[in-house]
PDB file of C-alpha atoms and ligand atoms in Angstrom:
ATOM      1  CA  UNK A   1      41.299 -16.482  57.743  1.00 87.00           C
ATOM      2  CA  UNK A   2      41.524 -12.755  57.991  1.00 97.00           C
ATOM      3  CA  UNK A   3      42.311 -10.329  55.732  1.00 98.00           C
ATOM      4  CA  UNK A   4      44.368  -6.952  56.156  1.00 98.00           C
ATOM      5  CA  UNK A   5      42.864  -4.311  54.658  1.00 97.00           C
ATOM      6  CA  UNK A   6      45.730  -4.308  51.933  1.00 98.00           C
ATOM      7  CA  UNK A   7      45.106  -8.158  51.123  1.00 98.00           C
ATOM      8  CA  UNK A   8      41.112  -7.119  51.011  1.00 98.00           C
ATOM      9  CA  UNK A   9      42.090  -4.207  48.324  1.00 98.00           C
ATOM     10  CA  UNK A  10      44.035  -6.421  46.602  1.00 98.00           C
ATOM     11  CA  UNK A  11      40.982  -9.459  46.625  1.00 98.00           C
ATOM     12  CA  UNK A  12      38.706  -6.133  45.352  1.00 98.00           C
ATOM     13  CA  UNK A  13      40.539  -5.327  42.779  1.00 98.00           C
ATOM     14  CA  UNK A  14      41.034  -9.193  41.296  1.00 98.00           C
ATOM     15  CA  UNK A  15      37.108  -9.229  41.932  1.00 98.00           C
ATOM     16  CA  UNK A  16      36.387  -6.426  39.812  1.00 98.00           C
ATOM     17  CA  UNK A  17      38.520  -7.551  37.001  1.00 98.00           C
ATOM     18  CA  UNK A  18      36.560 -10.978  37.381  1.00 98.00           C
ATOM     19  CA  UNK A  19      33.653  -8.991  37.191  1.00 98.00           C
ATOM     20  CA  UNK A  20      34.202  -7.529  33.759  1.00 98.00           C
ATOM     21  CA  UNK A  21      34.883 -10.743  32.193  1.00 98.00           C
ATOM     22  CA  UNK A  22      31.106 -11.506  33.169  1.00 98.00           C
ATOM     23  CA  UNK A  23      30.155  -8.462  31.611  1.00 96.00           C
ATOM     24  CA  UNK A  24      32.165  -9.222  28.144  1.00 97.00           C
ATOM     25  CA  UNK A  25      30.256 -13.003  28.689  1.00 97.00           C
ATOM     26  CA  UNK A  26      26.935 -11.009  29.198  1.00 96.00           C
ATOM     27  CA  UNK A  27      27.452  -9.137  25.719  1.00 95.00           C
ATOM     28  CA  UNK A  28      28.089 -12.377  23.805  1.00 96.00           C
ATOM     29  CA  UNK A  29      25.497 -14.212  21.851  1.00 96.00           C
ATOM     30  CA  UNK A  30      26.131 -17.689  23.187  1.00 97.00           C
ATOM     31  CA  UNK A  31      24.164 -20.009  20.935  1.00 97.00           C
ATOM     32  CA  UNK A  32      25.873 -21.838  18.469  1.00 98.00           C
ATOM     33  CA  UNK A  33      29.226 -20.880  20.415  1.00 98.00           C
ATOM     34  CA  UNK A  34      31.162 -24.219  21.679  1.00 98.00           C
ATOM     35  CA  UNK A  35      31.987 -24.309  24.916  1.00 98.00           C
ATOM     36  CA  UNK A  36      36.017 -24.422  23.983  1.00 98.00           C
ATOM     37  CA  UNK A  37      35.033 -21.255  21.862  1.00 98.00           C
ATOM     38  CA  UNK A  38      33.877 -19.940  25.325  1.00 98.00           C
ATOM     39  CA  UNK A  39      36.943 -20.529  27.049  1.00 98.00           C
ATOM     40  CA  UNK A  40      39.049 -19.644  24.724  1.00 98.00           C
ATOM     41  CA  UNK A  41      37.607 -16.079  24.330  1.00 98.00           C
ATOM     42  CA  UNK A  42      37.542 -15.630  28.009  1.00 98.00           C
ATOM     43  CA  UNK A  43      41.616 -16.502  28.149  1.00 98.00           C
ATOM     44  CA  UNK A  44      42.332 -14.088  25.464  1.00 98.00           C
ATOM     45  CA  UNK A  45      40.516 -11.194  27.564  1.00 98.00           C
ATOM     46  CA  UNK A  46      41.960 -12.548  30.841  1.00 98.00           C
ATOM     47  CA  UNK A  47      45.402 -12.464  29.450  1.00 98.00           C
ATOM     48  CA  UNK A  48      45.950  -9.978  26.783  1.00 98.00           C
ATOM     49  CA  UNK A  49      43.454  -7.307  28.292  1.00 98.00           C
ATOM     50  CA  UNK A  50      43.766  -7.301  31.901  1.00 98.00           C
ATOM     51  CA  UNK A  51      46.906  -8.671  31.938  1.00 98.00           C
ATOM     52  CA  UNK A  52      45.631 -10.934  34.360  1.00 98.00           C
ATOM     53  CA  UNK A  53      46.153 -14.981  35.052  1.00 98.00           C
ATOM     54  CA  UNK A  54      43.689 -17.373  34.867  1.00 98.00           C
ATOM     55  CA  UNK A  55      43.565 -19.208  37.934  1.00 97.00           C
ATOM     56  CA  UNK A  56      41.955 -22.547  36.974  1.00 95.00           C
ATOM     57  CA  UNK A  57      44.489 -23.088  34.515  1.00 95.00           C
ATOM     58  CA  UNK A  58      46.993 -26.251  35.973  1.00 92.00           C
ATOM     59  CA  UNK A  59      44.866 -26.069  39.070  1.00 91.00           C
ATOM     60  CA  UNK A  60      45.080 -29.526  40.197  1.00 91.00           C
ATOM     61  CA  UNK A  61      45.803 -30.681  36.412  1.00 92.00           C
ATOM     62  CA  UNK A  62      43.264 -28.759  34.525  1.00 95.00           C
ATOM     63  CA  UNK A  63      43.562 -27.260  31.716  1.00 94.00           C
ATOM     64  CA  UNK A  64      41.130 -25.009  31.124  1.00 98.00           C
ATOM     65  CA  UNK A  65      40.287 -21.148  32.383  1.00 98.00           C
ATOM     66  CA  UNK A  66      37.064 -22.393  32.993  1.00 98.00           C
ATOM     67  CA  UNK A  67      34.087 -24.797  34.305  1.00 98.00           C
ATOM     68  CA  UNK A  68      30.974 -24.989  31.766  1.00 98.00           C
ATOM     69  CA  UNK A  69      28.147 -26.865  32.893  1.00 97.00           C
ATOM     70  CA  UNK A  70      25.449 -27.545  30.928  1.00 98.00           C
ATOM     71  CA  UNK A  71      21.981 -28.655  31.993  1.00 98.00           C
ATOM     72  CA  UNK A  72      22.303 -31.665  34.329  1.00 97.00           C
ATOM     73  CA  UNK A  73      25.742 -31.174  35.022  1.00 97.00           C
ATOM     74  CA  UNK A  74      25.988 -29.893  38.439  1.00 97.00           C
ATOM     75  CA  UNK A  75      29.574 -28.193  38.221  1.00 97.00           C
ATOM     76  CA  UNK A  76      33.438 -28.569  36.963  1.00 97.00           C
ATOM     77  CA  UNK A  77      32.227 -29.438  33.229  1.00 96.00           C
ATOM     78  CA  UNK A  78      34.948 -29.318  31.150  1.00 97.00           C
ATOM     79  CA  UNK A  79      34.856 -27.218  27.774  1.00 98.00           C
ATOM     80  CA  UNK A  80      34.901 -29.274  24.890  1.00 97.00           C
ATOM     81  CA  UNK A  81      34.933 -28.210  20.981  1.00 98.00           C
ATOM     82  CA  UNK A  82      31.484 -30.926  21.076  1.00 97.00           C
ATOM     83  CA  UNK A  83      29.759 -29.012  22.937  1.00 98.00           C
ATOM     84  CA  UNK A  84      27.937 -26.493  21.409  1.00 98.00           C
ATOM     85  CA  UNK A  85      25.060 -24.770  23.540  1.00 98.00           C
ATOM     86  CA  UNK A  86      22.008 -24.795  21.535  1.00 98.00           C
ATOM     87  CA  UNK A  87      18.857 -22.958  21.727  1.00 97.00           C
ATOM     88  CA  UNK A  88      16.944 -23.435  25.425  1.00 97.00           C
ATOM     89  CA  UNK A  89      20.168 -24.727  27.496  1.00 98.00           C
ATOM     90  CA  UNK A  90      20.843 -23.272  30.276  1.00 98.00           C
ATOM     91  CA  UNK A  91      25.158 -23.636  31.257  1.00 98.00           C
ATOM     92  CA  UNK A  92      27.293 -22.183  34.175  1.00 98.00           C
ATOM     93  CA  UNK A  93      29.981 -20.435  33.740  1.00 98.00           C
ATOM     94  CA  UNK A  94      32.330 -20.725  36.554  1.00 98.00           C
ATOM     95  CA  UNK A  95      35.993 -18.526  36.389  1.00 98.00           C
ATOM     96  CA  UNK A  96      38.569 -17.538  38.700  1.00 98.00           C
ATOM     97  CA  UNK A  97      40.713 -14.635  37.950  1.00 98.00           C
ATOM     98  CA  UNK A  98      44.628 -14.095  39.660  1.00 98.00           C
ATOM     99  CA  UNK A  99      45.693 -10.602  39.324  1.00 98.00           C
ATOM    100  CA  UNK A 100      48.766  -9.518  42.126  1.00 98.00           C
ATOM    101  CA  UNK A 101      48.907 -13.013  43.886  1.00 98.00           C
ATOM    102  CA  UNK A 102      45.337 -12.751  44.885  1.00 98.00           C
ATOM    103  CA  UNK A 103      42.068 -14.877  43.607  1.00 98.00           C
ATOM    104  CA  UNK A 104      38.733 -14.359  42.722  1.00 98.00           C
ATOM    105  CA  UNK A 105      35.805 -16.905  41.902  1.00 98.00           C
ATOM    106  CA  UNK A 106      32.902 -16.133  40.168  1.00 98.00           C
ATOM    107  CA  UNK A 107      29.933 -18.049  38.481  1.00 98.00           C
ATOM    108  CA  UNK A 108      26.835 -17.370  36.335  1.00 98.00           C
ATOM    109  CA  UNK A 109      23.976 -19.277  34.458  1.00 98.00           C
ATOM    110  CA  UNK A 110      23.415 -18.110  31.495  1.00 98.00           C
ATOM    111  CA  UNK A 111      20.015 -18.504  29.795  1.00 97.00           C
ATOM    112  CA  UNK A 112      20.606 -19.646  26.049  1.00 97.00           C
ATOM    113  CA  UNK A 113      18.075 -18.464  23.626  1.00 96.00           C
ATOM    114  CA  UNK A 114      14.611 -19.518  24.561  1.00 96.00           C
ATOM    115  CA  UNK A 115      14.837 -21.642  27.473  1.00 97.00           C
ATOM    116  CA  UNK A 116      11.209 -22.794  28.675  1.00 97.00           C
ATOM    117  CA  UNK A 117       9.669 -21.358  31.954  1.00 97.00           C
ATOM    118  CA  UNK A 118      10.324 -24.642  34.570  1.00 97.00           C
ATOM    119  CA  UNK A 119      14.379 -23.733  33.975  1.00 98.00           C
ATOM    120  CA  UNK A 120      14.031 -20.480  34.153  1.00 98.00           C
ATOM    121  CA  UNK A 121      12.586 -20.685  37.344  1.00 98.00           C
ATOM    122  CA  UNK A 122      15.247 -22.596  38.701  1.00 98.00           C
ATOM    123  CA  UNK A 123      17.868 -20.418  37.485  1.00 98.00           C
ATOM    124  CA  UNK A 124      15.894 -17.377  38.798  1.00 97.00           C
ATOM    125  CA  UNK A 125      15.709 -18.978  42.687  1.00 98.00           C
ATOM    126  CA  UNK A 126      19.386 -20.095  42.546  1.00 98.00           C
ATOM    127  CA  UNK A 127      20.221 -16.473  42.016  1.00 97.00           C
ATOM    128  CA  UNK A 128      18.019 -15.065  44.574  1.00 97.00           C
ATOM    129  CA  UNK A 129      18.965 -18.424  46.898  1.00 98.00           C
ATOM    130  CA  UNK A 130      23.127 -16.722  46.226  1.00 98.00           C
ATOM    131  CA  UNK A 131      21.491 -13.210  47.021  1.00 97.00           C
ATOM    132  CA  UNK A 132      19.804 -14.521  50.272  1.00 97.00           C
ATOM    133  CA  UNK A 133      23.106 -16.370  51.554  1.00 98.00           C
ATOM    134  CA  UNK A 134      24.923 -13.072  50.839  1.00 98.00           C
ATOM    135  CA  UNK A 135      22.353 -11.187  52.778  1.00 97.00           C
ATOM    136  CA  UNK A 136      23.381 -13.258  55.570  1.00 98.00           C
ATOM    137  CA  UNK A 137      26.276 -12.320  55.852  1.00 98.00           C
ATOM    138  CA  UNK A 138      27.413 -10.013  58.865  1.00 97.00           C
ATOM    139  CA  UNK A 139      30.364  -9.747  61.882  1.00 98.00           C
ATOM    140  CA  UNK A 140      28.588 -12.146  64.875  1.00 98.00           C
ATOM    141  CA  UNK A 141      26.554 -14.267  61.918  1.00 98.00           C
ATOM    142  CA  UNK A 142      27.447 -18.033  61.496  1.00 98.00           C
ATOM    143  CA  UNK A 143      28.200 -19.676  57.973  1.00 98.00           C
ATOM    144  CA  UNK A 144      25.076 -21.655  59.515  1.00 98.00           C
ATOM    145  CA  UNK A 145      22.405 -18.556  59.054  1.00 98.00           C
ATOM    146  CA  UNK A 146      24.168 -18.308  55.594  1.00 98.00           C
ATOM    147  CA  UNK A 147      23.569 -21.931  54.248  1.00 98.00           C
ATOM    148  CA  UNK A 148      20.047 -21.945  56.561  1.00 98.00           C
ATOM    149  CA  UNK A 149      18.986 -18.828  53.732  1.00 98.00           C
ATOM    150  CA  UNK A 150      20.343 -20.729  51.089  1.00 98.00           C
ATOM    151  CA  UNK A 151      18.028 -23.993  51.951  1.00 98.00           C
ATOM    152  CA  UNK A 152      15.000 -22.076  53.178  1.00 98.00           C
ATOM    153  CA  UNK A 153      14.286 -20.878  50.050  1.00 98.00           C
ATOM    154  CA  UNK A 154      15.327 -23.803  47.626  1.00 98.00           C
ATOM    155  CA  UNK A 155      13.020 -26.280  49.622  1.00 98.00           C
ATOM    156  CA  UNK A 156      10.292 -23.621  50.086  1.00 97.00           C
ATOM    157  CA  UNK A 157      10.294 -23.280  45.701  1.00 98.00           C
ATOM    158  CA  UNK A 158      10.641 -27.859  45.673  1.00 98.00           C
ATOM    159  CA  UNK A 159      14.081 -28.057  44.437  1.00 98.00           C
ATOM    160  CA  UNK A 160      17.508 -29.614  46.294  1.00 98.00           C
ATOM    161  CA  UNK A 161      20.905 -28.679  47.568  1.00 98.00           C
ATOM    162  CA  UNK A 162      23.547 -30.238  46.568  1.00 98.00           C
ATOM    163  CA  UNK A 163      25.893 -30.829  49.459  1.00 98.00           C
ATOM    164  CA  UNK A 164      29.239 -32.314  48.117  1.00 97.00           C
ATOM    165  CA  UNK A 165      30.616 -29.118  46.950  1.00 97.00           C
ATOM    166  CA  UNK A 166      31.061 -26.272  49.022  1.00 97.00           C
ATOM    167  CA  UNK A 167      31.981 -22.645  49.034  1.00 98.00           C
ATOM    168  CA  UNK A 168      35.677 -22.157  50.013  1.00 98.00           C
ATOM    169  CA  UNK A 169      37.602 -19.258  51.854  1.00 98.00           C
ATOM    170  CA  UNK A 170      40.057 -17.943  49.050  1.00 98.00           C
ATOM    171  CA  UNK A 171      42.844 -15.242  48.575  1.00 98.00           C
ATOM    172  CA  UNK A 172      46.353 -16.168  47.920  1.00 98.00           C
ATOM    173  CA  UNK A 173      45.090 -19.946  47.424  1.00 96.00           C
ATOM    174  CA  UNK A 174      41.848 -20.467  45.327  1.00 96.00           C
ATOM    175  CA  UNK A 175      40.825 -23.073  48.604  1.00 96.00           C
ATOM    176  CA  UNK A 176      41.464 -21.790  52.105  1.00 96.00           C
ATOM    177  CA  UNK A 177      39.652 -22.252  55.007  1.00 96.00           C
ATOM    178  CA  UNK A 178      36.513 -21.875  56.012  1.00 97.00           C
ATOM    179  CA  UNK A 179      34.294 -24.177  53.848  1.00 97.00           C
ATOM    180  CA  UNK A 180      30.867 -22.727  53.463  1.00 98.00           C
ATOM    181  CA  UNK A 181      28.199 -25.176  53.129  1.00 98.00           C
ATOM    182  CA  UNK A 182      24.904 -24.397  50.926  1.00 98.00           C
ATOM    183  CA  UNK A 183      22.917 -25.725  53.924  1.00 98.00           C
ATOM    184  CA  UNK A 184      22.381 -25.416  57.585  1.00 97.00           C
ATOM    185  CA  UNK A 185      21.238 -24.621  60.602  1.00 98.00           C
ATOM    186  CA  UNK A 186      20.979 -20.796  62.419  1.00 98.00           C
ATOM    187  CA  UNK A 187      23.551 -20.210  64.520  1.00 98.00           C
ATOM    188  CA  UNK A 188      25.998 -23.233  63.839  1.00 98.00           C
ATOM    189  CA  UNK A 189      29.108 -22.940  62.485  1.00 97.00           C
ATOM    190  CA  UNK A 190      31.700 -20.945  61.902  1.00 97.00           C
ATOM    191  CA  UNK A 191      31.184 -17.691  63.423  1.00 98.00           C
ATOM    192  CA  UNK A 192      32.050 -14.451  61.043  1.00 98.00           C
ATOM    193  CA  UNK A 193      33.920 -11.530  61.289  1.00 98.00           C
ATOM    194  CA  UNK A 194      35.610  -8.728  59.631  1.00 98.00           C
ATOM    195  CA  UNK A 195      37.888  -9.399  56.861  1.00 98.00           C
ATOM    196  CA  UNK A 196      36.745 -13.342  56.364  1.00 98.00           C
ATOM    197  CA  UNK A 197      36.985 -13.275  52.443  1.00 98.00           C
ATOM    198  CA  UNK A 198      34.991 -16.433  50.534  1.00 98.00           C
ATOM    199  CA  UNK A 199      33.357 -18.135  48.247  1.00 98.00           C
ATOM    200  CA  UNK A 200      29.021 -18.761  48.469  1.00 98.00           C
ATOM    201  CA  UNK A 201      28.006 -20.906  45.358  1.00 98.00           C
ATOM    202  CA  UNK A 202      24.621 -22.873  45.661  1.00 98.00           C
ATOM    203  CA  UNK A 203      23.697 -25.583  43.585  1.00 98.00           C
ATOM    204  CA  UNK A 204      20.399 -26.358  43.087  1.00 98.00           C
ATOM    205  CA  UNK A 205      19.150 -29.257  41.399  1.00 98.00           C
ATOM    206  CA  UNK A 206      14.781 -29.613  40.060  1.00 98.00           C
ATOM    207  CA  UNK A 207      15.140 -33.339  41.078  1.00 97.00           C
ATOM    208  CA  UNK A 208      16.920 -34.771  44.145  1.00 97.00           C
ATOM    209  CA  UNK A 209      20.136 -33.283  45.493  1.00 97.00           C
ATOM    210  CA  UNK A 210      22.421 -36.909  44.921  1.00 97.00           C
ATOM    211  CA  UNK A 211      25.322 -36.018  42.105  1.00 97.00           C
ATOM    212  CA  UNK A 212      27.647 -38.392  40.600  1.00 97.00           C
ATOM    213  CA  UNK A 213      31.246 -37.581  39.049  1.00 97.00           C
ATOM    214  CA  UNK A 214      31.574 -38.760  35.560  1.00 96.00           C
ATOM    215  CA  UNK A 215      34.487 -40.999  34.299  1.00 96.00           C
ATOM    216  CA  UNK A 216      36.323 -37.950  32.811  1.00 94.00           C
ATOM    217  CA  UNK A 217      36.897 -37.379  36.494  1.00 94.00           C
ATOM    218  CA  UNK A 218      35.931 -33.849  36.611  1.00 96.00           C
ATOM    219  CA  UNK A 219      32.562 -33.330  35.597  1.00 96.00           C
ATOM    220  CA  UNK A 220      29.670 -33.748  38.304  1.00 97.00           C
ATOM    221  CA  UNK A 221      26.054 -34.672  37.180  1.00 97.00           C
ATOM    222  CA  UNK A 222      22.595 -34.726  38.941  1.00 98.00           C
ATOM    223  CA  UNK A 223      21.895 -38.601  39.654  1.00 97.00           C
ATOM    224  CA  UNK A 224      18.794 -38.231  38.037  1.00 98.00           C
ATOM    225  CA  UNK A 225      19.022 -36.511  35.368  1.00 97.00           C
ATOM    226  CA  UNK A 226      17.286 -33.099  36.363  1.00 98.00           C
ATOM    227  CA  UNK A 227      18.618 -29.997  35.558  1.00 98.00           C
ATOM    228  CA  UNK A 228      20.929 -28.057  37.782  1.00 98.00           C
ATOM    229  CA  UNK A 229      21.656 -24.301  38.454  1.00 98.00           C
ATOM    230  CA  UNK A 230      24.945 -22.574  40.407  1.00 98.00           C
ATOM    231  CA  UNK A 231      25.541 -18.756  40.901  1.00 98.00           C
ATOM    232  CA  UNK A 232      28.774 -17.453  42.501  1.00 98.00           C
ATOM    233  CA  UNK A 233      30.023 -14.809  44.123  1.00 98.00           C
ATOM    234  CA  UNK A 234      33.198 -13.868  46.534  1.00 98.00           C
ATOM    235  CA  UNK A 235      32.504 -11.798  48.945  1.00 98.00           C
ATOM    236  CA  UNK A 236      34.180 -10.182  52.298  1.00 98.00           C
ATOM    237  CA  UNK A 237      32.776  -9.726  55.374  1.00 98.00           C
ATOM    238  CA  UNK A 238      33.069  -6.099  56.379  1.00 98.00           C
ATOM    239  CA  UNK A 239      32.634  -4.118  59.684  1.00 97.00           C
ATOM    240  CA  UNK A 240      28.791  -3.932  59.466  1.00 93.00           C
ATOM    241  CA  UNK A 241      28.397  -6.105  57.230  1.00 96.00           C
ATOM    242  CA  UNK A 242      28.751  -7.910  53.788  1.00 97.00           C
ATOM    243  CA  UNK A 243      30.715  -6.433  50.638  1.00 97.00           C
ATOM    244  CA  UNK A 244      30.253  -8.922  46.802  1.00 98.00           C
ATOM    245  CA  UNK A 245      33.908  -8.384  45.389  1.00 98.00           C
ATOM    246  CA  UNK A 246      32.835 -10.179  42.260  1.00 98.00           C
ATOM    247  CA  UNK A 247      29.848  -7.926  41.802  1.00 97.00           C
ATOM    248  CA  UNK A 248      29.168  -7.170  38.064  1.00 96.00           C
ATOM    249  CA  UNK A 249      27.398  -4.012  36.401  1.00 91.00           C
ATOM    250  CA  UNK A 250      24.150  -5.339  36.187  1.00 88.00           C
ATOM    251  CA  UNK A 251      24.045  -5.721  39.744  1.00 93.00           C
ATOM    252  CA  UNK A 252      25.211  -2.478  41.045  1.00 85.00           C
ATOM    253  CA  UNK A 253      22.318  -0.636  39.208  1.00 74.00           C
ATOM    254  CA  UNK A 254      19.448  -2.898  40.549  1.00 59.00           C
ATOM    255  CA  UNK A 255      20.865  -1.920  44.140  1.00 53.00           C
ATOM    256  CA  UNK A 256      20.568  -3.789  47.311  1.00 46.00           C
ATOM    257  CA  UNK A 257      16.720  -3.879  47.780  1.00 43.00           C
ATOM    258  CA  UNK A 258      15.899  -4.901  44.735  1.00 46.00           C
ATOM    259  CA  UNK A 259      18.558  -7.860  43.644  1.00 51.00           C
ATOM    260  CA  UNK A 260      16.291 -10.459  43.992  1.00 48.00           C
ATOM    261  CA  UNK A 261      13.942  -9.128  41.070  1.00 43.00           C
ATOM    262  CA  UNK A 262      17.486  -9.098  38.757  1.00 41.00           C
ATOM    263  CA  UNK A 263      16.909 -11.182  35.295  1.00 40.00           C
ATOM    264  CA  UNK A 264      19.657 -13.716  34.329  1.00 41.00           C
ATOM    265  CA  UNK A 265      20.163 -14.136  30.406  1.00 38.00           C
TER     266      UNK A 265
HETATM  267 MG1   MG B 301      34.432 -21.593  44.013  1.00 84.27          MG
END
């Protein structure tokens, strides 16, 4: 589970390439844009520009560079030509990036056009819920604290955790060991240190946390309906502290202090 420091270079520089496909996602107008269209752009830049490989692609069958997840769907929708995001969705993008045998995983919800306040809000404390997880992290803290941060503040605003899916250890393989649940108790679990690379990707859901996998056998959907947000970062654990390898422009300039005030759009 730990990194040497060339493997973390390595997992920086994948992250930072990941990174910049965010930023070419942040500059695109996404209305009106089917999700295929999505994916499709984001392969082209992948491959022909950072002469990168798309990790998703023939991951466990699938055939896509990426997950889009519109509205109630929870996570690992698959891009379709159908669906085109329309005015007031809101849709994760979720991407992993290869570059020199080493992974990087990465999501964001994007706001589409004018999506009404009650979403918004739930997009807004799924970010800062990601933020506080990543806060959390520290040599000597548990992946406990981290999902305990993640919960805290998703129950304190009324909304749910989903608890099926997981954030995942990653470098060579896109799933390595430790999982990282989005809930928890302080001081349980897996205690971290120096060099532990992974995944932290909440899901939060407006309604209740129960998801069901539709019968394309990929994508997941809120049992009720409600709609569902997921940020994502990777991130490695460092010798005082935390370091987000997957950490886009946007970010950087808010600085630490003030992340949880960042817009989404
Ligand atoms: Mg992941």
């Amino acid at each position: 589970m730990i990194k040497t420091p060339k493997e973390l270079e390595l997992l920086a520089a994948s992250g930072r390439l990941l990174a910049s496909v965010f930023e070419l996602l942040d500059r695109t107008p996404l209305a009106g844009k089917s999700t295929l269209e999505i994916n499709d752009m984001v392969e082209r830049f992948i491959v022909d520009d950072l002469k990168a490989r798309p990790a998703s692609k023939g991951q466990y069958g699938y055939g896509f560079v990426l997950n889009s997840s519109i509205n109630e769907v929870v996570c690992h929708g698959v891009p379709s030509q159908a669906d085109v995001l329309r005015d007031g969705d809101i849709v994760n993008l979720d991407i992993t990036l290869e570059k020199d045998g080493y992974i990087a995983d990465s999501s964001k919800t994007y706001l589409v056009g004018d999506v009404n306040p009650a979403a918004r809000r739930l997009v807004q404390t799924t970010y800062e819920a990601l933020w506080l997880g990543i806060n959390a992290v520290r040599p000597g803290a548990t992946l406990g604290d981290v999902g305990w941060a993640i919960e805290r503040h998703a129950k304190r605003n009324g909304y749910s955790v989903v608890r099926e899916f997981c954030g995942h250890g990653i470098g060579r393989e896109m799933h390595e060991e430790p999982q990282v649940p989005h809930f928890g108790k302080p001081g349980t679990g897996t205690v971290l240190r120096e060099g532990m690379v992974f995944t932290i990707e909440p899901m939060l859901n407006r309604g209740r946390r129960s998801v069901k996998t539709q019968d394309d056998g990929w994508t997941v959907v809120t049992r009720d309906g409600s709609l569902s947000a997921q940020f994502e970062h990777t991130v490695a654990v460092t010798a005082s502290g935390v370091s987000v390898l997957t950490l886009r422009a946007d970010e950087r300039v808010a600085g630490a202090g003030k992340r949880l005030a960042v817009g989404v759009g």
